[in-house]
Structure formats: C-alpha cells, structure tokens
C-alpha cells in the first residue's frame, strides 16, 4: 500500500475543503475506494474489516454531508497511521531486531528545565518516537486519548509538536513567602504545618482543601475548591490529608493575591517534593507552564502528556533555514525553538523560541508573496500604453483644478508601469478626499487612447453610482461614452451595454459585483480598476481580471492600511500613497461628546442648517435592538423630524432600502431637498455632497477608528469649516482614549495604526473579507519588528534564487505552509 500517496491525498482533500477533488485519473473518493479495496497487506481480521468498511464509505462519499466527509477523512488518516505503524513493527520483529531497535536510546533536545526542575526527557532508554507516527503509539496516550486529540486535528507526532501553546504561565521564579507581591506568578517551597479538607458549611456542593505552609521567612494558607458531590466522599478527603502529611515539603505555584485573610496563591498547583533542595519533577509546578487551546472533551493534562511524549522526535526535525541566514538575524535552530515553545527553561528561553517561530510564519508568507510577484514580472502583456496623448492632455485642460504633488507622483508611477511589458499590479492608498478617482481616470484615458477598454468595479451601488456621476461629468467634456452596470440595471439597458462592450463601442464600464456575475464580454480589455478592493474576495477580483488577456490592474483604497498589514496582505503589489489633500481644504473640527452635551450638538446643527448647509446623523443599527441600548436609524429619524427639528426636512438612508429608495434619498440630499440625512454606515463611502458640513455619529464607541475616519470624510469637502461630533455612549476610559485619537489627528495612516493597536487586524479589516492568513503565534501588532526582518530576509532569498532550487528544504516548507496559511489561494 502506498502510504505516502494515500496520506497526501487525504491531506490535500482536507486542506481544500472536502470537495472531492478531481485528480489526473480519478476523483479523490474513487482513488481512496480503489486503493483501500485493492490492498494486499495481511492484516488482523478486525483491521481488514475496518479497511473494507472505509473503502465502502468512500464509494458513497458524494452523498455524504460536509461534517460526515470531515469525520471520514479524519478517521481514515488515524487508521492508516496506526496500520502503517503495526506493519512496520511486524517487519522489525520478523527481522529479529524489533525489541533491540525500540529500546535503543535516541538523541533528544531537552526541553523546559530550570536549575531546580527535572528535564522532561531524561537520557534513559526510551522507545523511539518518529515524526510521522500516529499519536496512538505515544507512551501513555493510547487509542482513547488519540481520539480526543484528533478533535484538535492532532493525528501524528509532528502535528503535536507544531501545536503551539496560546500562552504560558511563568512559575519558574522561586521566592520566599515574605517576598510575595500581589499580581506576580511565582513558586514557593515550604513545609506543611497543617492540612484540612472539609465540606463547605455554606454550599452543599463545595469542598474546601486548606494547607497551612511555612518556610524560613513566614507562613501562609493555600486553598483549593472542588465542586461536585464526588468530592464530598470522606474517603477522598482523607486521602488528600494523607497525601500532604505534616512536615512534608511542597512546591506550590500560582498567581499571588491579597484577600481579607492575607497573602495567598490563587488556585495553586501543588506538588510534594523530597526536600527543600530537590528538583521539581512536574509539568505544572516550578517551571514555565504552557497553556494550550483546547476543545470540549480534551483536557490540558492529556495534551501536555502528548507533547512530553512527542518531544524526543524534535531531534529528527530538519531546519529549512540555512545557518548563515539564522546567524544574520540572530535566530535559534528549529529543534531548540520547537522544544522551548512548549516547555521553556525560563522566560528568556521562551522569548527566543517564540521569536524564531514567529519569524518562520512571517518569512514563508513573505516568500510566497514575493515569489508570486517575481512570477508576475515574468508574465508578458501585449498592452503597452503611452504616458501622453491627446485624451490625457484634454483631460488636464477641462479639470477645474491642478493635481497635487502627491497625485502627480502617483500618476507618474502608474504611467511608468503602463509602458512596461509586464502587467501593472499597483495599489493606490489615499486618505478620504485625497483625489484617487482623478488619478484612476488618467490611467483609464491612457488605455482608451491606445484603443483598449477599461472597467471600474466598486463594492456598493452607492459608490458605483457616485463614481459614474463624476466620470460622466468629465467624459461628456471629452465626448466619451460611459455606462453603469449594477444589480438594479434594467434588462433592456443591460443587453445594450453587453452589445456595446462586445463591439468596442463602449470604452468604459462602471459597476458592482454585477460585472463579474453578468455575461460581460469586452472586445479589448486593457485596464481593470478596483475601488475599496479589500471588500472583494480573492476570487471576485481574479474573475474580473480574467475577462482580458493580462490586463493592467489598478486597485484603490480609501482605508489607509498600516505598513504591517500592507506587507501581509499586499506583499506582492507595488504600493503608491496619495499623502496630501487638495489645497483649500480646512481640517475638520472633531469633538468628543457625551449624552449631557447633546443640546450643544443640536445647537450647532441648527446654526449650520440656518446658514444653508447640511448635516449627516449616522447610527450603527437600522432597527431598535432589544439586546443593545442603541438608537436605531428609523427611530432616530422619527425623533429628529417630529421632536427636535420639525422646521427642517429630515431624510432616511439605510442598507435595507431598495436601490430606488436609496437613490431617491441620496438625490434629495444632494439637491438640498433634505437638510439632515439620518443614515447607517451606507454613507461611509460614495456619498459626496460638498455642502454637508456636520457629521454627528451616535454611539461612536461602537465603530472602529478607521470607519469613523471614513465617515468623517463625508464632510469637509467644500471650502467651509466642517465639524464631526462623536457621541460616546460608553463609560469606559479605554473607549474614551480610543475616540480621543480622532480629536487629535486627521492622518488616516496614523489613525489606522492606532486602530490596529486597539482592536487588532481582523476587526480593522473586517474579519470575513480581510484575507488575513491564520497565524498560530505571530501578532501583527506585537511582532512588527520581526515582520520587517522576515520581509528583508525573504527579499534577499528571492533575489538570489526565485525558484528556491538551491534550498530544497525551504522550498518544500514554503509549499506546505502556503497551503496551510492561505488555503492554496493567492491573497491579492
């Protein structure tokens, strides 16, 4: 039986989402069913029956639900690991070397030890543990525990070694009782003076265990609480007393706390040791203790036991990073890092191990992105565009303003890209109102004047409509047609657009997801422009690009992304920044308010509307929520129209309205028919009304800083002074400090950096659409310095050998991690 091929097929099927992948000859399920049926291995009858049962289940794989497929693949992987190990042991026994081989000592990298803690793996004769061995065969684990570990995706010894702790408790520091400081985690060595175990007089289900201990500096009481009727048994309680006799020496670890009875350890871990100077032989006391992510039915003790049993196999790990690279960046070897991430000797050992493994996570991600970028630069496109021409010159003439220095710099970046024989793949980042659309139009005109078509895709109908309106104004002056295609476009109009695109009569099409979903065919697509690109999935962006033959791609975002996120998400893109606002724009005056300041906010609104200007009022919800005490858009609209501003016309806009209703609400506001627009975050992008001068955001603490900055950007688009009022409903100091950032800064990049620190990358980008890889250890907030050096190292490696042919171990590791990190898909 081809064990490796079967396990690889099962692994790929799991990584790709249990979709019954099609291979070169057979579907996954057919390949498994055939292979298991044709097995010629002589197995015990029960194993042979199981093999046949699995083969039959794969024959019906197409009819199974997702969870049934998931279970079947996991069960088969475990069975094959166990069977392969059994076969190997039978071969060893037949050759007469089985017992000798298994009793031979192996070289082990010793994990976690302190001067007073025994090593977890000693140099005695141990059974050899191999990386690809099933966890069932680990000493002390067995079949029952291996089933539990399988719930965490741990099937092999290698899986266990790479299952990193989510945190550590540092109990390595030993102190005297008199030196205990609340808030620290420590270990004490002391003598038992008194031991008691009794039923709580106040709670019938609670049992209290108390230990009074003393060292040369003082005395203290340790308590543990046990909930459950089985602990009320007198026999169990007496056993505890016998376990800790008076005069016994104990080591106790925990968090120091001060309560009304004095200083103590919270929920202490306690072990009896031989004497005061004895080594501590424990997984939970006197050392840096790993805390693992667990799931229901899998206890911490079982997982720690599996890790300890797997640690001897660390010596078999080969380090893919060359020694010179490790020396350049001060990185420890892989074996030492893996051993010490689980049971480090001390906090310094943990830091060093973690740094190496975080570097690996970032390094292979950057390597993959840079390799993709190198491949893109090898692609050839027949679309080379001139940097000047009649259309571009006419456009500059009809523009009522001059481009800023930043806009000119970015335009030059783009026009240089368009002349190269490789397709452009550039991201333009620009703050709200910085003029990204104008820059995109220059690129679009370069494509059109060379005889190509262009397409601009936006994530919402509101934003697509906004782009369309602006482009129509400019394109009419240039006598060029432009059309809009969204989900609301009527079928007759849709057919006309399709026809004009196919003949080449339509040079530019603006739209939403409808551009992808529709049977849209371009005659000669030369440029793809994607706005707010982070709101689209990878596949959606790729589908639009595939409508042309290696078209140039320009992506834009008004959500400034900190460098760490940009490297992680867009490491294969060229990035340009428009870091300058058009002249004449006044900074928006931003003020943080509480409920008692509401009357001041309403006074400001009245004053501004009386002077002919307009106001946004933004809320986080559409309907009133029973669970959250938040104002809803509908409720607030009625309140403001009837109770607060009856003299003004108030409008309403939210995401549940039909496209026609949204258009009507925006049009009325744009035409000054409504003075105040109550809205949800639909207005975050796309609504451009230069006359609006006040943005009042209710429950501002419910929004991220980047989103608030986007909302604030809806005002301040004219020459008049504008205001953003942040109504804070939270009583926490953290929320107030976070919102204060907006009071102090108008810089979108600084604000997004602070947002990243306050909320984390998943929340900043929107977790579902973020495209963020799933790191086991690395943090984009805490490990920015490691990301920088990992990027530098990856650039040097790719510069020397883009295909990694001189570093085969690194190449294999990259292929494995790229599948795991990104599910086999390209990020951008």
Short mmCIF file of C-alpha atoms in Angstrom, two decimals, residues 359-658:
data_model
loop_
_atom_site.label_atom_id
_atom_site.label_comp_id
_atom_site.label_asym_id
_atom_site.label_seq_id
_atom_site.Cartn_x
_atom_site.Cartn_y
_atom_site.Cartn_z
CA UNK A 359 9.90 34.72 12.07
CA UNK A 360 9.10 31.46 10.27
CA UNK A 361 5.39 32.33 9.97
CA UNK A 362 6.13 35.76 8.52
CA UNK A 363 9.09 34.60 6.41
CA UNK A 364 7.22 31.91 4.48
CA UNK A 365 4.25 34.22 3.92
CA UNK A 366 6.55 36.91 2.50
CA UNK A 367 8.45 34.31 0.48
CA UNK A 368 5.18 33.19 -1.13
CA UNK A 369 4.08 36.74 -1.92
CA UNK A 370 7.48 37.73 -3.33
CA UNK A 371 7.67 34.54 -5.39
CA UNK A 372 4.28 35.39 -6.85
CA UNK A 373 5.46 38.92 -7.58
CA UNK A 374 8.57 37.54 -9.32
CA UNK A 375 6.31 35.28 -11.40
CA UNK A 376 4.10 38.25 -12.32
CA UNK A 377 7.13 40.14 -13.53
CA UNK A 378 7.86 37.24 -15.88
CA UNK A 379 4.36 37.49 -17.40
CA UNK A 380 4.20 39.25 -20.74
CA UNK A 381 1.40 41.56 -21.86
CA UNK A 382 0.79 42.95 -25.32
CA UNK A 383 -0.85 46.00 -23.71
CA UNK A 384 1.78 48.73 -23.51
CA UNK A 385 0.35 52.23 -23.16
CA UNK A 386 1.85 55.63 -23.95
CA UNK A 387 2.31 58.06 -20.99
CA UNK A 388 0.99 61.01 -23.02
CA UNK A 389 -1.63 61.56 -25.67
CA UNK A 390 -4.49 63.70 -26.87
CA UNK A 391 -7.09 62.43 -24.37
CA UNK A 392 -4.89 62.89 -21.33
CA UNK A 393 -3.92 66.42 -22.42
CA UNK A 394 -7.61 67.33 -22.99
CA UNK A 395 -8.50 65.96 -19.55
CA UNK A 396 -5.92 68.16 -17.84
CA UNK A 397 -7.37 71.16 -19.71
CA UNK A 398 -11.02 70.53 -18.67
CA UNK A 399 -10.12 69.87 -15.00
CA UNK A 400 -11.10 72.92 -12.91
CA UNK A 401 -8.07 72.36 -10.63
CA UNK A 402 -4.45 71.28 -10.79
CA UNK A 403 -3.27 67.92 -9.45
CA UNK A 404 -1.38 67.98 -6.15
CA UNK A 405 2.28 66.93 -5.99
CA UNK A 406 1.22 63.62 -4.44
CA UNK A 407 -1.30 62.96 -7.23
CA UNK A 408 1.29 63.78 -9.90
CA UNK A 409 3.79 61.42 -8.24
CA UNK A 410 1.28 58.55 -8.23
CA UNK A 411 0.19 59.29 -11.83
CA UNK A 412 3.86 59.02 -12.88
CA UNK A 413 4.17 55.66 -11.05
CA UNK A 414 1.12 54.36 -12.94
CA UNK A 415 2.14 55.69 -16.38
CA UNK A 416 5.62 54.17 -15.95
CA UNK A 417 4.01 50.80 -15.15
CA UNK A 418 1.76 51.01 -18.24
CA UNK A 419 4.79 51.26 -20.55
CA UNK A 420 6.37 48.05 -19.26
CA UNK A 421 5.92 44.68 -21.00
CA UNK A 422 4.65 43.15 -17.72
CA UNK A 423 1.09 43.80 -16.46
CA UNK A 424 0.76 46.56 -13.85
CA UNK A 425 -0.35 45.41 -10.41
CA UNK A 426 -0.42 48.58 -8.29
CA UNK A 427 -2.33 49.59 -5.16
CA UNK A 428 -3.09 53.28 -4.59
CA UNK A 429 -3.74 54.21 -0.96
CA UNK A 430 -5.16 57.63 -0.30
CA UNK A 431 -6.97 59.29 2.55
CA UNK A 432 -10.62 60.29 2.27
CA UNK A 433 -10.92 63.12 -0.28
CA UNK A 434 -7.31 62.89 -1.48
CA UNK A 435 -8.36 62.51 -5.14
CA UNK A 436 -7.78 58.85 -6.04
CA UNK A 437 -10.52 58.88 -8.71
CA UNK A 438 -8.74 61.61 -10.73
CA UNK A 439 -5.55 59.52 -10.72
CA UNK A 440 -7.51 56.46 -11.89
CA UNK A 441 -9.08 58.49 -14.74
CA UNK A 442 -5.61 59.32 -16.15
CA UNK A 443 -4.84 55.57 -16.27
CA UNK A 444 -8.27 54.87 -17.88
CA UNK A 445 -7.68 57.53 -20.56
CA UNK A 446 -4.22 56.07 -21.30
CA UNK A 447 -5.93 52.74 -22.04
CA UNK A 448 -8.74 54.29 -24.12
CA UNK A 449 -6.45 56.46 -26.27
CA UNK A 450 -4.45 53.33 -27.13
CA UNK A 451 -7.62 51.60 -28.36
CA UNK A 452 -8.39 49.49 -25.26
CA UNK A 453 -11.38 49.32 -22.90
CA UNK A 454 -11.37 49.88 -19.14
CA UNK A 455 -13.60 48.74 -16.28
CA UNK A 456 -14.06 50.19 -12.78
CA UNK A 457 -15.59 47.96 -10.07
CA UNK A 458 -16.88 49.26 -6.71
CA UNK A 459 -18.28 47.23 -3.78
CA UNK A 460 -21.65 49.00 -3.38
CA UNK A 461 -24.25 50.53 -5.69
CA UNK A 462 -23.96 53.83 -3.81
CA UNK A 463 -20.22 54.04 -4.51
CA UNK A 464 -20.54 52.78 -8.10
CA UNK A 465 -23.25 55.41 -8.73
CA UNK A 466 -21.00 58.10 -7.23
CA UNK A 467 -18.08 57.14 -9.49
CA UNK A 468 -20.40 57.03 -12.50
CA UNK A 469 -21.76 60.54 -11.87
CA UNK A 470 -18.26 62.00 -11.57
CA UNK A 471 -16.99 60.19 -14.66
CA UNK A 472 -20.00 61.24 -16.74
CA UNK A 473 -19.20 64.90 -15.96
CA UNK A 474 -15.61 64.51 -17.20
CA UNK A 475 -16.29 62.08 -20.08
CA UNK A 476 -19.05 64.27 -21.52
CA UNK A 477 -16.49 67.06 -21.88
CA UNK A 478 -14.18 64.58 -23.65
CA UNK A 479 -17.08 63.22 -25.81
CA UNK A 480 -16.60 59.69 -24.50
CA UNK A 481 -19.42 57.30 -23.50
CA UNK A 482 -19.50 55.62 -20.09
CA UNK A 483 -22.15 53.26 -18.66
CA UNK A 484 -23.18 51.91 -15.24
CA UNK A 485 -23.97 48.21 -14.62
CA UNK A 486 -25.37 47.14 -11.21
CA UNK A 487 -27.90 44.64 -9.93
CA UNK A 488 -30.60 47.28 -10.48
CA UNK A 489 -29.85 47.85 -14.17
CA UNK A 490 -32.93 47.02 -16.30
CA UNK A 491 -32.62 44.07 -18.69
CA UNK A 492 -33.06 46.21 -21.84
CA UNK A 493 -30.25 48.53 -20.77
CA UNK A 494 -28.15 45.53 -19.73
CA UNK A 495 -28.41 43.98 -23.22
CA UNK A 496 -27.41 47.27 -24.84
CA UNK A 497 -24.35 47.53 -22.57
CA UNK A 498 -23.33 43.94 -23.42
CA UNK A 499 -23.62 44.67 -27.14
CA UNK A 500 -21.62 47.92 -26.97
CA UNK A 501 -18.89 46.24 -24.95
CA UNK A 502 -18.57 43.35 -27.39
CA UNK A 503 -18.23 45.69 -30.39
CA UNK A 504 -15.84 48.04 -28.61
CA UNK A 505 -18.24 50.98 -28.87
CA UNK A 506 -18.23 51.37 -25.07
CA UNK A 507 -14.73 52.28 -23.80
CA UNK A 508 -15.52 52.40 -20.05
CA UNK A 509 -17.93 50.45 -17.84
CA UNK A 510 -18.52 51.21 -14.14
CA UNK A 511 -20.27 48.67 -11.93
CA UNK A 512 -20.56 46.46 -8.87
CA UNK A 513 -20.34 42.64 -8.50
CA UNK A 514 -22.70 42.54 -11.49
CA UNK A 515 -19.59 42.99 -13.68
CA UNK A 516 -18.44 39.52 -12.58
CA UNK A 517 -21.78 37.75 -12.43
CA UNK A 518 -23.08 39.05 -15.78
CA UNK A 519 -22.01 37.53 -19.11
CA UNK A 520 -19.93 40.66 -19.67
CA UNK A 521 -17.52 40.30 -22.62
CA UNK A 522 -15.02 43.00 -23.56
CA UNK A 523 -13.63 43.37 -27.05
CA UNK A 524 -10.18 44.55 -25.81
CA UNK A 525 -9.91 44.95 -22.03
CA UNK A 526 -6.71 46.80 -21.20
CA UNK A 527 -7.21 48.13 -17.66
CA UNK A 528 -9.06 46.91 -14.56
CA UNK A 529 -9.64 49.42 -11.74
CA UNK A 530 -10.98 48.08 -8.41
CA UNK A 531 -12.05 50.53 -5.70
CA UNK A 532 -12.13 49.63 -2.00
CA UNK A 533 -10.52 46.38 -3.13
CA UNK A 534 -10.35 44.87 0.39
CA UNK A 535 -14.15 44.48 0.26
CA UNK A 536 -13.90 41.97 -2.58
CA UNK A 537 -12.87 38.36 -2.23
CA UNK A 538 -9.80 36.97 -3.99
CA UNK A 539 -11.88 35.01 -6.50
CA UNK A 540 -14.05 38.02 -7.36
CA UNK A 541 -11.04 40.16 -8.24
CA UNK A 542 -9.47 37.35 -10.26
CA UNK A 543 -12.67 36.76 -12.28
CA UNK A 544 -12.74 40.38 -13.43
CA UNK A 545 -9.07 40.25 -14.49
CA UNK A 546 -9.76 37.06 -16.48
CA UNK A 547 -12.12 38.98 -18.79
CA UNK A 548 -9.00 40.32 -20.54
CA UNK A 549 -5.66 38.99 -21.76
CA UNK A 550 -3.23 40.01 -18.97
CA UNK A 551 -4.80 43.47 -18.43
CA UNK A 552 -3.15 46.08 -16.24
CA UNK A 553 -4.66 46.21 -12.74
CA UNK A 554 -5.02 49.29 -10.55
CA UNK A 555 -6.57 48.84 -7.09
CA UNK A 556 -7.54 51.68 -4.78
CA UNK A 557 -8.48 52.02 -1.14
CA UNK A 558 -9.56 54.96 0.99
CA UNK A 559 -8.87 52.87 4.09
CA UNK A 560 -5.20 53.58 4.85
CA UNK A 561 -3.51 50.35 5.91
CA UNK A 562 -0.54 50.31 8.33
CA UNK A 563 2.69 49.00 6.82
CA UNK A 564 2.49 45.71 8.73
CA UNK A 565 -0.95 44.95 7.28
CA UNK A 566 0.07 46.16 3.83
CA UNK A 567 3.05 43.77 3.83
CA UNK A 568 0.88 40.90 4.99
CA UNK A 569 -1.99 41.48 2.56
CA UNK A 570 -0.31 43.21 -0.37
CA UNK A 571 3.25 41.97 -0.25
CA UNK A 572 3.08 41.09 -3.96
CA UNK A 573 1.82 44.55 -5.05
CA UNK A 574 3.52 47.83 -5.86
CA UNK A 575 2.07 50.44 -3.50
CA UNK A 576 1.66 54.19 -4.05
CA UNK A 577 0.33 56.65 -1.48
CA UNK A 578 -1.52 59.93 -2.02
CA UNK A 579 -0.48 61.55 1.23
CA UNK A 580 -1.62 65.10 0.51
CA UNK A 581 -5.10 66.68 0.45
CA UNK A 582 -6.15 69.15 -2.27
CA UNK A 583 -5.40 72.82 -1.35
CA UNK A 584 -8.10 74.88 0.36
CA UNK A 585 -9.44 72.05 2.49
CA UNK A 586 -9.85 73.03 6.13
CA UNK A 587 -9.19 70.42 8.84
CA UNK A 588 -12.46 69.00 10.18
CA UNK A 589 -13.06 70.13 13.75
CA UNK A 590 -13.67 66.90 15.69
CA UNK A 591 -15.21 66.89 19.17
CA UNK A 592 -15.93 64.04 21.59
CA UNK A 593 -19.29 64.45 23.36
CA UNK A 594 -21.34 62.64 25.99
CA UNK A 595 -25.11 62.49 26.44
CA UNK A 596 -25.24 65.68 28.51
CA UNK A 597 -23.66 67.62 25.60
CA UNK A 598 -26.46 66.72 23.17
CA UNK A 599 -28.11 70.16 23.33
CA UNK A 600 -24.81 71.77 22.18
CA UNK A 601 -24.70 69.37 19.23
CA UNK A 602 -28.27 70.24 18.22
CA UNK A 603 -27.50 73.98 18.52
CA UNK A 604 -24.56 73.59 16.13
CA UNK A 605 -26.75 71.68 13.66
CA UNK A 606 -29.44 74.41 13.74
CA UNK A 607 -26.81 77.10 13.17
CA UNK A 608 -25.24 75.32 10.20
CA UNK A 609 -28.59 74.45 8.54
CA UNK A 610 -29.74 78.06 9.03
CA UNK A 611 -26.68 79.12 7.05
CA UNK A 612 -27.74 76.86 4.17
CA UNK A 613 -25.52 73.86 4.94
CA UNK A 614 -26.44 70.21 5.52
CA UNK A 615 -25.94 67.54 8.17
CA UNK A 616 -25.38 63.76 8.45
CA UNK A 617 -26.54 61.83 11.53
CA UNK A 618 -25.08 58.30 11.49
CA UNK A 619 -26.14 55.34 13.65
CA UNK A 620 -24.88 51.75 13.90
CA UNK A 621 -28.29 49.98 13.63
CA UNK A 622 -31.33 50.02 11.34
CA UNK A 623 -33.96 48.81 13.83
CA UNK A 624 -34.02 49.13 17.60
CA UNK A 625 -32.22 46.25 19.28
CA UNK A 626 -33.62 44.61 22.39
CA UNK A 627 -30.18 43.46 23.47
CA UNK A 628 -28.27 46.69 22.92
CA UNK A 629 -29.32 50.09 24.20
CA UNK A 630 -28.57 51.79 20.89
CA UNK A 631 -30.59 54.30 18.92
CA UNK A 632 -31.81 52.89 15.62
CA UNK A 633 -31.79 54.84 12.34
CA UNK A 634 -35.55 54.56 11.89
CA UNK A 635 -36.34 55.54 15.49
CA UNK A 636 -33.87 58.45 15.41
CA UNK A 637 -35.24 59.67 12.07
CA UNK A 638 -38.75 59.91 13.56
CA UNK A 639 -37.43 61.54 16.76
CA UNK A 640 -35.42 64.22 14.93
CA UNK A 641 -38.12 65.01 12.36
CA UNK A 642 -41.01 65.24 14.83
CA UNK A 643 -39.40 66.24 18.12
CA UNK A 644 -36.12 68.06 17.54
CA UNK A 645 -36.01 69.63 14.04
CA UNK A 646 -39.66 69.91 12.87
CA UNK A 647 -38.69 73.10 10.98
CA UNK A 648 -36.24 71.17 8.74
CA UNK A 649 -36.69 68.30 6.28
CA UNK A 650 -35.06 65.11 7.60
CA UNK A 651 -34.23 62.18 5.27
CA UNK A 652 -33.51 58.49 5.96
CA UNK A 653 -30.97 56.12 4.35
CA UNK A 654 -30.10 52.57 5.33
CA UNK A 655 -28.95 49.30 3.79
CA UNK A 656 -32.34 47.55 3.84
CA UNK A 657 -33.91 50.08 1.49
CA UNK A 658 -34.27 49.15 -2.19
#
